[in-house]
Amino acid sequence: MKAMVMKEWNGPYESEERSIPKVGPQDVLIKVKACGIGYTLTNLRAGRLGGRLPLVVGHEIGGVVEDAGAMVTTCKPGDRVCVSFYLTCGHCKWCVTGRETLCKNFEGYVGAVIDGGFAEYAVAPEDFVYAIPEKFPDEQAAPALTAMPARSSPITWVSLVSPGAAKLDVLGSRGISGPNTVTLGSKARSPASSRSRSRARSATAASPSSAT
């Protein structure tokens, strides 16, 4: 596969031919269809977010599942997915209360401690891979979770309708994880995994302000 590799902090991206990465038992191999570029890359390229070299950056990943490990249950080859930026533990006191940015066992960021999406393929742990609705193209879905730690938070697409207003498709997450993504469109629901369904139940009581 082709990959853009950074070999020194603040260095140039160099095109390389690499082997397609293999999946572990709980990993997902994603064929990258789109990868966003944002200000976070400035800090990441300077080494301010940690990580290791050489490195394939790019955390705003949208693509299609190419392969999945033997223990993966929430997605399968052919599913369209995006990836959370934050690699959190999911079970510390901060994660279970929706404050994953304070995770006691924080492992780092996609595109910093593990290779990201500036390549034809990327591997991510299953817990950080989320289904996206078919109606949203890859370039819109790719950056959806860049500001949302998602492992313990409910990630749910819902449609909001008010008199005389257009329908809004909202990607919602509880906690203090940053801005949510709102896209105009007609009602659509993502293919629900067992994980997203259980998280959706906990999101039912969220106030309207948490989904804006």
XYZ file of N, CA and C in Angstrom:
636
model
N 0.840 -1.194 0.000
C 0.000 0.000 0.000
C 0.878 1.247 0.000
N 0.319 2.348 -0.427
C 1.019 3.625 -0.360
C 0.727 4.293 0.988
N 1.737 4.929 1.567
C 1.588 5.632 2.831
C 2.462 6.874 2.812
N 1.988 7.933 3.461
C 2.767 9.155 3.638
C 3.360 9.115 5.042
N 4.658 9.046 5.133
C 5.339 8.766 6.397
C 6.142 9.983 6.845
N 6.021 10.322 8.116
C 6.825 11.387 8.702
C 7.942 10.746 9.524
N 9.193 11.099 9.224
C 10.332 10.437 9.853
C 11.052 11.300 10.873
N 10.697 12.573 10.944
C 11.244 13.460 11.964
C 10.191 14.492 12.314
N 10.209 14.978 13.563
C 9.217 15.952 13.978
C 9.314 17.203 13.113
N 8.171 17.641 12.646
C 8.057 18.773 11.724
C 8.726 18.510 10.381
N 8.997 17.242 10.114
C 9.617 16.890 8.846
C 8.584 16.725 7.748
N 9.048 16.523 6.527
C 8.134 16.352 5.398
C 7.493 14.968 5.430
N 6.385 14.830 4.711
C 5.788 13.522 4.486
C 6.482 12.883 3.295
N 6.879 11.629 3.465
C 7.554 10.905 2.394
C 6.687 9.730 1.953
N 6.505 9.612 0.660
C 5.704 8.511 0.126
C 6.488 7.204 0.203
N 5.847 6.187 0.757
C 6.471 4.871 0.896
C 5.509 3.782 0.450
N 6.074 2.686 -0.019
C 5.314 1.465 -0.237
C 5.486 0.596 1.004
N 4.369 0.227 1.607
C 4.400 -0.595 2.816
C 3.493 -1.802 2.644
N 3.726 -2.809 3.455
C 2.795 -3.941 3.492
C 1.495 -3.507 4.145
N 0.386 -4.068 3.685
C -0.897 -3.798 4.337
C -0.824 -4.350 5.759
N -1.151 -3.543 6.774
C -1.016 -4.017 8.155
C -1.953 -5.178 8.454
N -1.512 -6.052 9.329
C -2.321 -7.201 9.740
C -3.113 -6.841 10.989
N -4.260 -7.465 11.141
C -5.114 -7.178 12.290
C -4.814 -8.148 13.423
N -4.900 -7.640 14.658
C -4.901 -8.491 15.830
C -6.312 -8.980 16.097
N -6.522 -9.766 17.151
C -7.844 -10.349 17.426
C -8.953 -9.320 17.604
N -8.620 -8.128 18.116
C -9.640 -7.113 18.385
C -9.447 -5.855 17.527
N -8.763 -6.017 16.408
C -8.485 -4.898 15.519
C -9.371 -4.917 14.282
N -9.475 -3.747 13.665
C -10.230 -3.589 12.427
C -9.312 -2.971 11.375
N -9.238 -3.577 10.207
C -8.493 -3.026 9.082
C -9.446 -2.219 8.217
N -9.106 -0.950 8.004
C -9.972 -0.034 7.277
C -9.307 0.381 5.975
N -10.031 0.242 4.876
C -9.579 0.807 3.599
C -9.969 2.285 3.622
N -8.986 3.156 3.667
C -9.238 4.581 3.858
C -9.819 5.195 2.586
N -10.975 5.835 2.746
C -11.611 6.540 1.637
C -11.427 8.046 1.736
N -11.281 8.549 2.955
C -11.069 9.980 3.169
C -10.344 10.158 4.497
N -9.496 11.184 4.569
C -8.811 11.502 5.820
C -8.676 13.015 5.908
N -9.239 13.597 6.976
C -9.268 15.041 7.113
C -7.929 15.636 7.522
N -7.816 16.931 7.325
C -6.633 17.695 7.719
C -7.117 18.869 8.559
N -6.550 19.023 9.760
C -6.962 20.114 10.634
C -5.793 20.655 11.439
N -6.097 21.645 12.284
C -5.045 22.313 13.047
C -4.326 21.358 13.999
N -5.014 20.316 14.463
C -4.388 19.357 15.372
C -3.103 18.787 14.788
N -3.049 18.655 13.471
C -1.855 18.086 12.845
C -0.627 18.953 13.069
N -0.821 20.255 13.254
C 0.314 21.141 13.539
C 0.985 20.728 14.850
N 0.170 20.499 15.878
C 0.714 20.063 17.169
C 1.263 18.648 17.102
N 0.565 17.789 16.375
C 1.010 16.405 16.275
C 2.349 16.321 15.544
N 2.483 17.055 14.448
C 3.717 17.006 13.661
C 4.910 17.545 14.449
N 4.630 18.455 15.392
C 5.705 19.015 16.213
C 6.068 18.112 17.384
N 5.331 17.018 17.576
C 5.609 16.102 18.674
C 4.966 16.496 19.982
N 4.094 17.508 19.964
C 3.489 17.988 21.209
C 2.389 17.070 21.728
N 1.939 16.112 20.926
C 0.916 15.161 21.370
C 1.514 13.787 21.632
N 2.815 13.726 21.734
C 3.458 12.433 21.965
C 3.520 11.612 20.686
N 3.785 10.341 20.848
C 3.870 9.461 19.689
C 5.281 8.993 19.429
N 5.470 8.377 18.277
C 6.769 7.806 17.934
C 7.021 7.987 16.450
N 8.237 7.848 16.057
C 8.650 7.980 14.661
C 9.298 6.677 14.199
N 9.225 6.356 12.917
C 8.446 7.024 11.867
C 6.947 6.848 12.106
N 6.161 7.728 11.513
C 4.739 7.784 11.831
C 3.909 8.123 10.606
N 2.769 7.453 10.492
C 1.738 7.827 9.521
C 0.684 8.606 10.289
N 0.555 9.897 10.028
C -0.402 10.722 10.753
C -1.779 10.622 10.096
N -2.723 11.408 10.618
C -4.068 11.431 10.048
C -5.058 10.688 10.912
N -5.834 11.437 11.717
C -6.763 10.789 12.643
C -8.220 10.937 12.228
N -8.514 11.754 11.244
C -9.904 11.947 10.808
C -10.203 10.966 9.667
N -10.427 9.738 10.039
C -10.480 8.626 9.075
C -11.920 8.223 8.776
N -12.233 8.119 7.513
C -13.483 7.530 7.057
C -13.168 6.475 6.009
N -13.811 5.332 6.112
C -13.505 4.281 5.145
C -14.407 3.075 5.287
N -13.942 1.972 4.737
C -14.709 0.730 4.688
C -13.900 -0.380 5.349
N -14.564 -1.168 6.175
C -13.894 -2.287 6.834
C -13.450 -3.298 5.779
N -12.149 -3.555 5.780
C -11.570 -4.529 4.859
C -11.431 -5.898 5.521
N -11.080 -5.890 6.806
C -10.884 -7.140 7.544
C -11.097 -6.847 9.026
N -11.405 -7.877 9.779
C -11.626 -7.726 11.209
C -11.059 -8.931 11.943
N -10.530 -8.679 13.153
C -9.955 -9.747 13.949
C -10.993 -10.759 14.404
N -10.516 -11.905 14.874
C -11.398 -13.013 15.227
C -12.360 -12.678 16.357
N -12.010 -11.709 17.221
C -12.855 -11.379 18.365
C -13.734 -10.150 18.123
N -13.654 -9.566 16.953
C -14.448 -8.365 16.647
C -15.901 -8.769 16.390
N -16.823 -8.064 17.053
C -18.245 -8.391 16.926
C -19.109 -7.232 16.444
N -18.564 -6.012 16.425
C -19.410 -4.841 16.153
C -19.350 -4.350 14.717
N -18.478 -4.914 13.915
C -18.442 -4.532 12.503
C -17.900 -5.694 11.694
N -18.059 -5.586 10.383
C -17.658 -6.663 9.479
C -17.187 -6.051 8.174
N -16.470 -6.828 7.351
C -16.032 -6.309 6.059
C -17.198 -5.734 5.259
N -16.951 -4.567 4.687
C -17.983 -3.888 3.908
C -18.680 -2.771 4.650
N -18.605 -2.767 5.996
C -19.239 -1.697 6.775
C -18.475 -0.390 6.600
N -19.194 0.708 6.543
C -18.578 2.038 6.493
C -18.394 2.545 7.913
N -17.203 3.058 8.199
C -16.872 3.417 9.577
C -16.028 4.689 9.632
N -16.035 5.317 10.828
C -15.082 6.375 11.152
C -14.419 6.002 12.474
N -13.409 6.771 12.875
C -12.546 6.372 13.985
C -12.443 7.506 15.003
N -12.510 7.152 16.288
C -12.304 8.130 17.356
C -10.827 8.488 17.469
N -10.551 9.742 17.819
C -9.178 10.247 17.937
C -8.508 9.787 19.232
N -9.305 9.648 20.301
C -8.772 9.416 21.642
C -8.739 7.926 21.981
N -7.578 7.437 22.434
C -7.428 6.032 22.826
C -7.513 5.953 24.351
N -8.715 5.753 24.850
C -8.980 5.758 26.282
C -9.257 4.352 26.787
N -9.249 4.189 28.127
C -9.398 2.843 28.689
C -10.844 2.373 28.743
N -11.787 3.311 28.934
C -13.196 2.946 28.962
C -13.715 2.466 30.299
N -12.843 2.324 31.322
C -13.328 1.772 32.594
C -12.886 2.542 33.829
N -12.058 3.572 33.690
C -11.666 4.350 34.876
C -12.824 5.256 35.297
N -12.667 5.942 36.437
C -13.766 6.764 36.959
C -14.120 7.913 36.027
N -13.161 8.388 35.255
C -13.432 9.481 34.329
C -14.143 8.974 33.082
N -13.703 7.868 32.549
C -14.334 7.322 31.345
C -15.790 6.945 31.582
N -16.072 6.297 32.708
C -17.432 5.801 32.938
C -18.408 6.928 33.270
N -17.892 8.120 33.552
C -18.770 9.264 33.792
C -18.766 10.235 32.617
N -18.258 9.793 31.469
C -18.318 10.595 30.258
C -17.266 11.674 30.156
N -16.205 11.602 30.976
C -15.142 12.612 30.936
C -13.836 11.967 30.487
N -13.894 11.391 29.294
C -12.791 10.559 28.810
C -11.507 11.324 28.526
N -11.618 12.641 28.341
C -10.401 13.420 28.122
C -9.513 13.442 29.359
N -10.056 13.012 30.508
C -9.285 12.934 31.753
C -8.884 11.504 32.082
N -9.030 10.594 31.135
C -8.773 9.163 31.354
C -7.473 8.920 32.123
N -7.576 8.130 33.204
C -6.406 7.831 34.030
C -5.415 6.931 33.316
N -5.893 6.186 32.333
C -5.048 5.222 31.625
C -4.924 5.573 30.146
N -4.945 6.876 29.875
C -4.930 7.351 28.495
C -3.709 6.825 27.747
N -3.946 6.258 26.561
C -2.877 5.635 25.785
C -2.313 6.556 24.705
N -3.031 7.609 24.362
C -2.550 8.499 23.316
C -3.597 8.696 22.242
N -3.131 9.094 21.073
C -4.025 9.480 19.984
C -3.777 8.640 18.733
N -4.873 8.411 17.999
C -4.740 7.819 16.667
C -3.920 8.772 15.808
N -2.988 8.245 15.060
C -2.108 9.078 14.252
C -0.939 9.623 15.028
N -0.755 9.151 16.279
C 0.397 9.548 17.088
C 1.071 8.315 17.680
N 0.308 7.541 18.457
C 0.879 6.314 19.025
C 0.575 5.095 18.164
N -0.420 5.204 17.297
C -0.647 4.193 16.253
C -0.772 4.927 14.925
N -0.422 4.255 13.852
C -0.469 4.888 12.537
C -1.888 5.311 12.182
N -1.979 6.441 11.488
C -3.262 7.000 11.110
C -3.622 6.762 9.661
N -4.379 7.718 9.112
C -5.044 7.494 7.844
C -4.413 8.112 6.612
N -3.186 8.649 6.716
C -2.508 9.125 5.513
C -1.880 7.934 4.784
N -2.705 6.966 4.499
C -2.288 5.727 3.844
C -3.518 5.085 3.223
N -3.301 4.082 2.414
C -4.438 3.416 1.780
C -5.199 2.532 2.751
N -4.520 2.077 3.808
C -5.169 1.243 4.827
C -4.705 1.692 6.204
N -5.580 1.524 7.193
C -5.237 1.822 8.582
C -5.874 0.774 9.480
N -5.219 0.515 10.614
C -5.745 -0.418 11.609
C -6.087 0.350 12.876
N -7.253 0.059 13.451
C -7.664 0.667 14.717
C -8.312 -0.394 15.592
N -8.189 -0.260 16.915
C -8.885 -1.194 17.807
C -10.394 -1.069 17.640
N -11.082 -2.179 17.755
C -12.535 -2.211 17.552
C -13.279 -1.183 18.392
N -12.851 -0.969 19.634
C -13.575 -0.073 20.534
C -13.619 1.366 20.052
N -12.782 1.721 19.083
C -12.714 3.097 18.617
C -13.196 3.249 17.176
N -13.880 2.225 16.673
C -14.386 2.212 15.302
C -15.909 2.244 15.349
N -16.523 3.199 14.639
C -17.965 3.411 14.720
C -18.602 3.461 13.343
N -19.790 2.834 13.249
C -20.545 2.830 12.000
C -21.018 4.239 11.657
N -21.092 4.547 10.370
C -21.610 5.836 9.908
C -22.793 5.584 8.978
N -23.754 6.498 8.975
C -24.944 6.318 8.136
C -24.585 6.321 6.656
N -25.298 5.538 5.901
C -25.028 5.426 4.476
C -25.210 6.751 3.744
N -26.086 7.615 4.250
C -26.383 8.852 3.513
C -25.249 9.863 3.571
N -24.321 9.714 4.510
C -23.249 10.685 4.639
C -22.007 10.207 3.904
N -21.476 11.013 2.986
C -20.286 10.598 2.240
C -19.063 10.537 3.143
N -18.055 9.832 2.684
C -16.858 9.594 3.488
C -16.192 10.884 3.942
N -16.153 11.891 3.066
C -15.447 13.118 3.420
C -16.173 13.899 4.515
N -17.489 13.689 4.680
C -18.206 14.312 5.782
C -18.069 13.499 7.062
N -18.063 12.193 6.930
C -18.015 11.332 8.106
C -16.624 11.265 8.731
N -15.586 11.421 7.906
C -14.213 11.237 8.394
C -13.890 12.069 9.626
N -14.223 13.376 9.662
C -13.843 14.182 10.828
C -14.848 14.139 11.972
N -15.879 13.299 11.888
C -16.989 13.362 12.844
C -16.557 13.156 14.290
N -15.573 12.294 14.545
C -15.196 11.973 15.924
C -13.883 12.612 16.349
N -13.396 13.583 15.602
C -12.111 14.182 15.961
C -12.155 14.879 17.315
N -13.323 15.389 17.722
C -13.433 16.071 19.015
C -14.270 15.283 20.007
N -14.509 14.003 19.732
C -15.367 13.207 20.601
C -14.653 11.960 21.090
N -14.190 11.935 22.339
C -13.813 10.646 22.909
C -15.065 9.780 22.924
N -14.997 8.584 22.390
C -16.236 7.862 22.109
C -16.375 6.531 22.824
N -15.358 6.053 23.513
C -15.413 4.687 24.002
C -16.522 4.466 25.016
N -16.724 5.410 25.950
C -17.754 5.250 26.970
C -18.939 6.170 26.761
N -18.889 7.002 25.725
C -19.976 7.938 25.479
C -20.920 7.375 24.431
N -22.221 7.689 24.536
C -23.150 7.236 23.509
C -22.938 8.018 22.217
N -22.749 7.304 21.130
C -22.623 7.938 19.816
C -23.862 7.559 19.025
N -24.717 8.526 18.781
C -26.020 8.239 18.203
C -26.391 9.302 17.186
N -26.849 8.865 16.019
C -27.389 9.790 15.029
C -28.888 9.887 15.270
N -29.412 11.100 15.431
C -30.841 11.295 15.613
C -31.293 12.420 14.704
N -32.592 12.482 14.433
C -33.150 13.559 13.621
C -34.001 14.450 14.507
N -33.757 15.753 14.439
C -34.513 16.730 15.201
C -35.347 17.560 14.240
N -36.629 17.749 14.545
C -37.508 18.498 13.671
C -38.279 19.505 14.515
N -38.307 20.777 14.103
C -39.129 21.788 14.750
C -40.016 22.433 13.696
N -41.151 23.010 14.099
C -42.076 23.588 13.103
C -41.386 24.589 12.192
N -41.536 24.389 10.889
C -40.989 25.304 9.912
C -39.496 25.190 9.701
N -38.849 24.192 10.338
C -37.397 24.057 10.228
C -37.040 22.812 9.444
N -35.840 22.818 8.912
C -35.339 21.629 8.223
C -35.014 20.549 9.237
N -34.969 19.326 8.779
C -34.519 18.246 9.641
C -33.009 18.356 9.847
N -32.568 18.068 11.044
C -31.148 18.069 11.352
C -30.729 16.668 11.757
N -29.699 16.154 11.118
C -29.104 14.903 11.567
C -27.965 15.262 12.502
N -28.012 14.764 13.728
C -27.077 15.172 14.764
C -26.289 13.971 15.259
N -24.972 14.117 15.279
C -24.123 13.124 15.905
C -23.875 13.600 17.322
N -24.388 12.868 18.323
C -24.332 13.345 19.697
C -23.454 12.494 20.578
N -22.795 13.170 21.521
C -21.979 12.489 22.512
C -22.105 13.222 23.824
N -22.247 12.505 24.947
C -22.329 13.169 26.238
C -20.931 13.500 26.734
N -20.848 14.178 27.875
C -19.563 14.496 28.483
C -19.045 15.850 28.025
N -17.750 16.085 28.255
C -17.155 17.387 27.943
C -16.185 17.255 26.780
N -16.559 16.443 25.804
C -15.613 16.045 24.775
C -15.476 17.030 23.635
N -16.203 18.137 23.653
C -16.021 19.104 22.590
C -17.245 19.228 21.718
N -17.141 19.956 20.609
C -18.300 20.225 19.766
C -18.785 18.981 19.055
N -20.112 18.888 18.875
C -20.677 17.790 18.127
C -20.834 18.196 16.667
N -21.113 17.229 15.840
C -21.232 17.483 14.412
C -22.695 17.533 14.007
N -23.111 18.555 13.293
C -24.483 18.701 12.824
C -24.460 18.847 11.316
N -25.293 18.078 10.626
C -25.356 18.145 9.177
C -26.810 18.225 8.743
N -27.144 19.154 7.844
C -28.504 19.230 7.320
C -28.780 18.044 6.428
N -30.003 17.501 6.553
C -30.370 16.390 5.691
C -31.654 15.773 6.165
N -32.068 14.719 5.494
C -33.273 14.014 5.891
C -32.916 12.947 6.918
N -33.930 12.403 7.532
C -33.713 11.453 8.616
C -32.974 10.220 8.137
N -31.983 9.810 8.910
C -31.225 8.599 8.608
C -30.705 8.033 9.900
N -30.559 6.731 9.971
C -30.000 6.091 11.146
C -28.837 5.212 10.716
N -27.827 5.162 11.546
C -26.666 4.338 11.222
C -26.954 2.898 11.558
N -26.264 1.955 10.890
C -26.373 0.554 11.285
C -25.924 0.439 12.728
N -26.798 -0.037 13.602
C -26.493 -0.035 15.037
C -25.733 -1.292 15.422
N -24.679 -1.112 16.163
C -23.971 -2.239 16.766
C -24.522 -2.448 18.154
N -24.206 -3.580 18.778
C -24.663 -3.835 20.138
C -24.114 -2.776 21.066
N -22.901 -2.294 20.806
C -22.306 -1.278 21.662
C -23.052 0.041 21.523
N -23.333 0.467 20.290
C -23.983 1.752 20.104
C -25.418 1.712 20.603
N -26.087 0.557 20.523
C -27.444 0.471 21.045
C -27.461 0.638 22.550
N -26.517 0.000 23.256
C -26.497 0.117 24.708
C -26.166 1.538 25.125
N -25.283 2.201 24.365
C -24.924 3.568 24.689
C -26.066 4.514 24.376
N -26.841 4.190 23.352
C -27.946 5.056 22.981
C -28.970 5.140 24.101
N -29.165 4.035 24.834
C -30.120 4.048 25.926
C -29.724 5.073 26.982
N -28.436 5.170 27.275
C -27.990 6.112 28.293
C -28.067 7.545 27.810
N -28.198 7.732 26.491
C -28.271 9.087 25.937
C -29.695 9.613 25.884
N -30.681 8.747 26.130
C -32.073 9.128 25.943
C -32.473 10.299 26.811
N -31.912 10.364 28.024
C -32.303 11.412 28.966
C -31.488 12.686 28.819
N -30.602 12.752 27.819
C -29.753 13.937 27.652
C -30.596 15.149 27.301
N -30.203 16.306 27.773
C -30.943 17.536 27.474
C -30.664 17.956 26.040
N -31.583 18.759 25.429
C -31.358 19.207 24.048
C -30.047 19.942 23.861
N -29.568 20.632 24.896
C -28.326 21.401 24.755
C -27.121 20.512 24.567
N -27.239 19.243 24.957
C -26.098 18.350 24.803
C -25.962 17.834 23.393
N -26.936 18.112 22.530
C -26.898 17.641 21.143
C -26.881 18.799 20.175
N -26.256 19.906 20.562
C -26.149 21.050 19.666
C -24.700 21.394 19.451
